[in-house]
PDB file of C-alpha atoms in Angstrom:
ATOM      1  CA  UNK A   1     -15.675   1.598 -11.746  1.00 78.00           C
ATOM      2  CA  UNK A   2     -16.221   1.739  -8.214  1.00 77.00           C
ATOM      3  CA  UNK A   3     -14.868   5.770  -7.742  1.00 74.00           C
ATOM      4  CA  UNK A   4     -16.398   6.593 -10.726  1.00 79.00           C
ATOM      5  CA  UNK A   5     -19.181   9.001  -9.127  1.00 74.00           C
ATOM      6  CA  UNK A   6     -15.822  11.053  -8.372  1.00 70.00           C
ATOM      7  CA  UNK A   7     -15.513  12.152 -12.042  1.00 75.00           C
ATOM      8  CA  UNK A   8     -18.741  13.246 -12.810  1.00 77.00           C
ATOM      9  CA  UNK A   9     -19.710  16.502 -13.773  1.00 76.00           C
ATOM     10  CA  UNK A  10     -22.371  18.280 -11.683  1.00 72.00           C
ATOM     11  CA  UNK A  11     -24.003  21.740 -12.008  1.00 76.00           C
ATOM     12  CA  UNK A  12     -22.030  23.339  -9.053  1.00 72.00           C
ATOM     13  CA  UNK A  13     -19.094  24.363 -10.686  1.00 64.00           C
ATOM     14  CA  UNK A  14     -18.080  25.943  -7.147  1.00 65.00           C
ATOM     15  CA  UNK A  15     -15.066  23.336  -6.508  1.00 65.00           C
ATOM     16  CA  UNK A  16     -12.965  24.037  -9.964  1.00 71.00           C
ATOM     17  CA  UNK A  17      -9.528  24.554  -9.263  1.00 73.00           C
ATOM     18  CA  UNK A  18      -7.921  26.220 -11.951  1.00 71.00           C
ATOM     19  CA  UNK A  19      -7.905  29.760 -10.306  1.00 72.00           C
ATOM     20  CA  UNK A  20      -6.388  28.532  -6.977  1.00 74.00           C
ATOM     21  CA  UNK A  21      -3.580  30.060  -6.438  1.00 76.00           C
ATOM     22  CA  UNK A  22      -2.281  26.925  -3.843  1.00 78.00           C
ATOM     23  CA  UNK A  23      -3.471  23.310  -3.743  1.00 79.00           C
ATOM     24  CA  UNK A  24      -2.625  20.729  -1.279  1.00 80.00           C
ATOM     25  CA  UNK A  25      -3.304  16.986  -1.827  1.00 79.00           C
ATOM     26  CA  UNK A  26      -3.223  15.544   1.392  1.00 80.00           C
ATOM     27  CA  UNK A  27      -2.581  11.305   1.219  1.00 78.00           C
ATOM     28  CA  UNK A  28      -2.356  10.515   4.738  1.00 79.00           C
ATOM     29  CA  UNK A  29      -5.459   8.884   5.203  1.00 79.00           C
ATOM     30  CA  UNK A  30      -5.323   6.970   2.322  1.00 79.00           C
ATOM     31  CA  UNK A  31      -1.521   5.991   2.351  1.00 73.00           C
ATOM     32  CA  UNK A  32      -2.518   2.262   3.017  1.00 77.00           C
ATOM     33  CA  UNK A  33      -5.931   2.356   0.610  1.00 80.00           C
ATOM     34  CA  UNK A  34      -4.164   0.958  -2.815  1.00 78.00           C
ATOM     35  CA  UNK A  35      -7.720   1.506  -4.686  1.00 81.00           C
ATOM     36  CA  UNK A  36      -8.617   5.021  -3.219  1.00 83.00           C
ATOM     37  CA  UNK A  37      -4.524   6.258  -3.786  1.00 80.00           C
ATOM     38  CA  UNK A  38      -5.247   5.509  -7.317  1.00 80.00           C
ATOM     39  CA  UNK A  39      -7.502   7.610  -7.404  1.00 82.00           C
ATOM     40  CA  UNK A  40      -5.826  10.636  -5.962  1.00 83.00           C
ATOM     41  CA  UNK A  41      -3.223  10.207  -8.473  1.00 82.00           C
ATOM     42  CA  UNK A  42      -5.468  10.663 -11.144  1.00 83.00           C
ATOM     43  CA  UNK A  43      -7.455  13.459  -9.473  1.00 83.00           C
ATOM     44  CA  UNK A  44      -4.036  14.744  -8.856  1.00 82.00           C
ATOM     45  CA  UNK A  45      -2.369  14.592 -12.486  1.00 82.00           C
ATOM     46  CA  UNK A  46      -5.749  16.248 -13.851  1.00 82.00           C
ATOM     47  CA  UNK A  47      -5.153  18.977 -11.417  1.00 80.00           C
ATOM     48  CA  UNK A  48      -1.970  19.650 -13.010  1.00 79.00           C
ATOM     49  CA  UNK A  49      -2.803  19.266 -16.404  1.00 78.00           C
ATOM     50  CA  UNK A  50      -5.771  21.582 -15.411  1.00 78.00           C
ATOM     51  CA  UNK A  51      -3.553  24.319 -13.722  1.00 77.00           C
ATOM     52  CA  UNK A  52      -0.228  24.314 -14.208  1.00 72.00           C
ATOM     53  CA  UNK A  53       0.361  22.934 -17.563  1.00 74.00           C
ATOM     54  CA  UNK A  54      -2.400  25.008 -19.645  1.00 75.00           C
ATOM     55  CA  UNK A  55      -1.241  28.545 -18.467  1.00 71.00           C
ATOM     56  CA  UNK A  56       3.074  28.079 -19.590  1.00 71.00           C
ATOM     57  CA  UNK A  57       3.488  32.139 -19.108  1.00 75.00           C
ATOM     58  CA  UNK A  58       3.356  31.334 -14.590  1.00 72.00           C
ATOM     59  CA  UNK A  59       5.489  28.664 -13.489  1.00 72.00           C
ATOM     60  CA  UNK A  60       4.410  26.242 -11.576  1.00 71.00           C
ATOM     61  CA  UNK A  61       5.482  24.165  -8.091  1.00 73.00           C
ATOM     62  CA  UNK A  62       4.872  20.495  -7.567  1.00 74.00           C
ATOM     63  CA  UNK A  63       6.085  19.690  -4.356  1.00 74.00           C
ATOM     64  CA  UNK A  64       5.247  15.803  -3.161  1.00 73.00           C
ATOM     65  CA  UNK A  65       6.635  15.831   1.074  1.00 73.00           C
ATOM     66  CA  UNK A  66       6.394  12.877   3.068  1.00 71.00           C
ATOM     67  CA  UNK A  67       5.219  10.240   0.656  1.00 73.00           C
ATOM     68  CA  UNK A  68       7.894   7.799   0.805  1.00 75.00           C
ATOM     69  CA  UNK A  69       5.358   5.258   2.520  1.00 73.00           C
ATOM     70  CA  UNK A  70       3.317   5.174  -0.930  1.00 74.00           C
ATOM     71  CA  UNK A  71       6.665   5.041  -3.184  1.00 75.00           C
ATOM     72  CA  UNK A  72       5.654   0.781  -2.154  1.00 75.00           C
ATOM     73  CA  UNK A  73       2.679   1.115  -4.496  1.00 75.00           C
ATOM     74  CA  UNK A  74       3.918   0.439  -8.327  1.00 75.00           C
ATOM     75  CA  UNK A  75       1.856   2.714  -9.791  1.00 76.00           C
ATOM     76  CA  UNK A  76       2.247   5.923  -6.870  1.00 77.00           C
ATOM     77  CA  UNK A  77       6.118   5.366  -7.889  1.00 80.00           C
ATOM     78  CA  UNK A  78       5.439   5.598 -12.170  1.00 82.00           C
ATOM     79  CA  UNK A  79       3.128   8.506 -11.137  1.00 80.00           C
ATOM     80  CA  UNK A  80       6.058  10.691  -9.745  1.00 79.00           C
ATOM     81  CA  UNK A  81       8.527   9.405 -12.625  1.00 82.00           C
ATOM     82  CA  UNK A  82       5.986  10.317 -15.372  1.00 81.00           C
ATOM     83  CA  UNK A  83       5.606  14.175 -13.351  1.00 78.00           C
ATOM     84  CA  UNK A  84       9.491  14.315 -12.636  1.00 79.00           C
ATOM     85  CA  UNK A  85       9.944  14.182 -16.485  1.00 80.00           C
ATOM     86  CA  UNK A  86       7.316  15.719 -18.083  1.00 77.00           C
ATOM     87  CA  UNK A  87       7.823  19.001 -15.097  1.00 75.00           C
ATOM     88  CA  UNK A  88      10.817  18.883 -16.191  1.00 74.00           C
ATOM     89  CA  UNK A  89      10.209  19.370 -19.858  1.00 75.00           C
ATOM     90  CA  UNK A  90       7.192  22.057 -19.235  1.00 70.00           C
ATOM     91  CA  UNK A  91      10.273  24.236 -17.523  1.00 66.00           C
ATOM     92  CA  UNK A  92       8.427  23.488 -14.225  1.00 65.00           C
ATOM     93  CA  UNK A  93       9.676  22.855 -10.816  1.00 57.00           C
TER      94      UNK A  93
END
């Protein structure tokens, strides 16, 4: 689709994320952007699937601050039900 050049896989591997020890996801530019929020979210859930679910021996810490403004959006507001639950069930925070 129209972000799709966001998900491709280039030679510089210098961006991966998985042995960050902290990453922030900041949404305030695109709090009003419907298309490019989706986008984050999905960016977003990889990042967790990438980092905090695959290594279950460190726990991880989702924290989502000041994003009531997107909780308008239907899918920002399944987003943060599907992570509330399935945190919860990875003994997650």
């Amino acid at each position: 689709g129209l972000y799709s050049f966001l998900f491709e896989i280039s030679e510089d591997q210098t961006y991966k994320i998985e042995d960050k020890r902290l990453i922030v996801f900041e949404l305030d530019e695109v709090k009003d952007n419907k298309e490019v929020l989706s986008v984050m979210l999905k960016l977003i859930k990889s990042a967790i699937q990438r980092t905090i679910w695959k290594n279950r021996a460190e726990k991880g810490i989702i924290l989502f601050d000041e994003f009531a403004k997107q909780l308008k959006f239907e899918n920002v507001l399944e987003s943060v039900e599907f992570y509330y639950q399935a945190i919860r069930k990875q003994n997650g925070a």
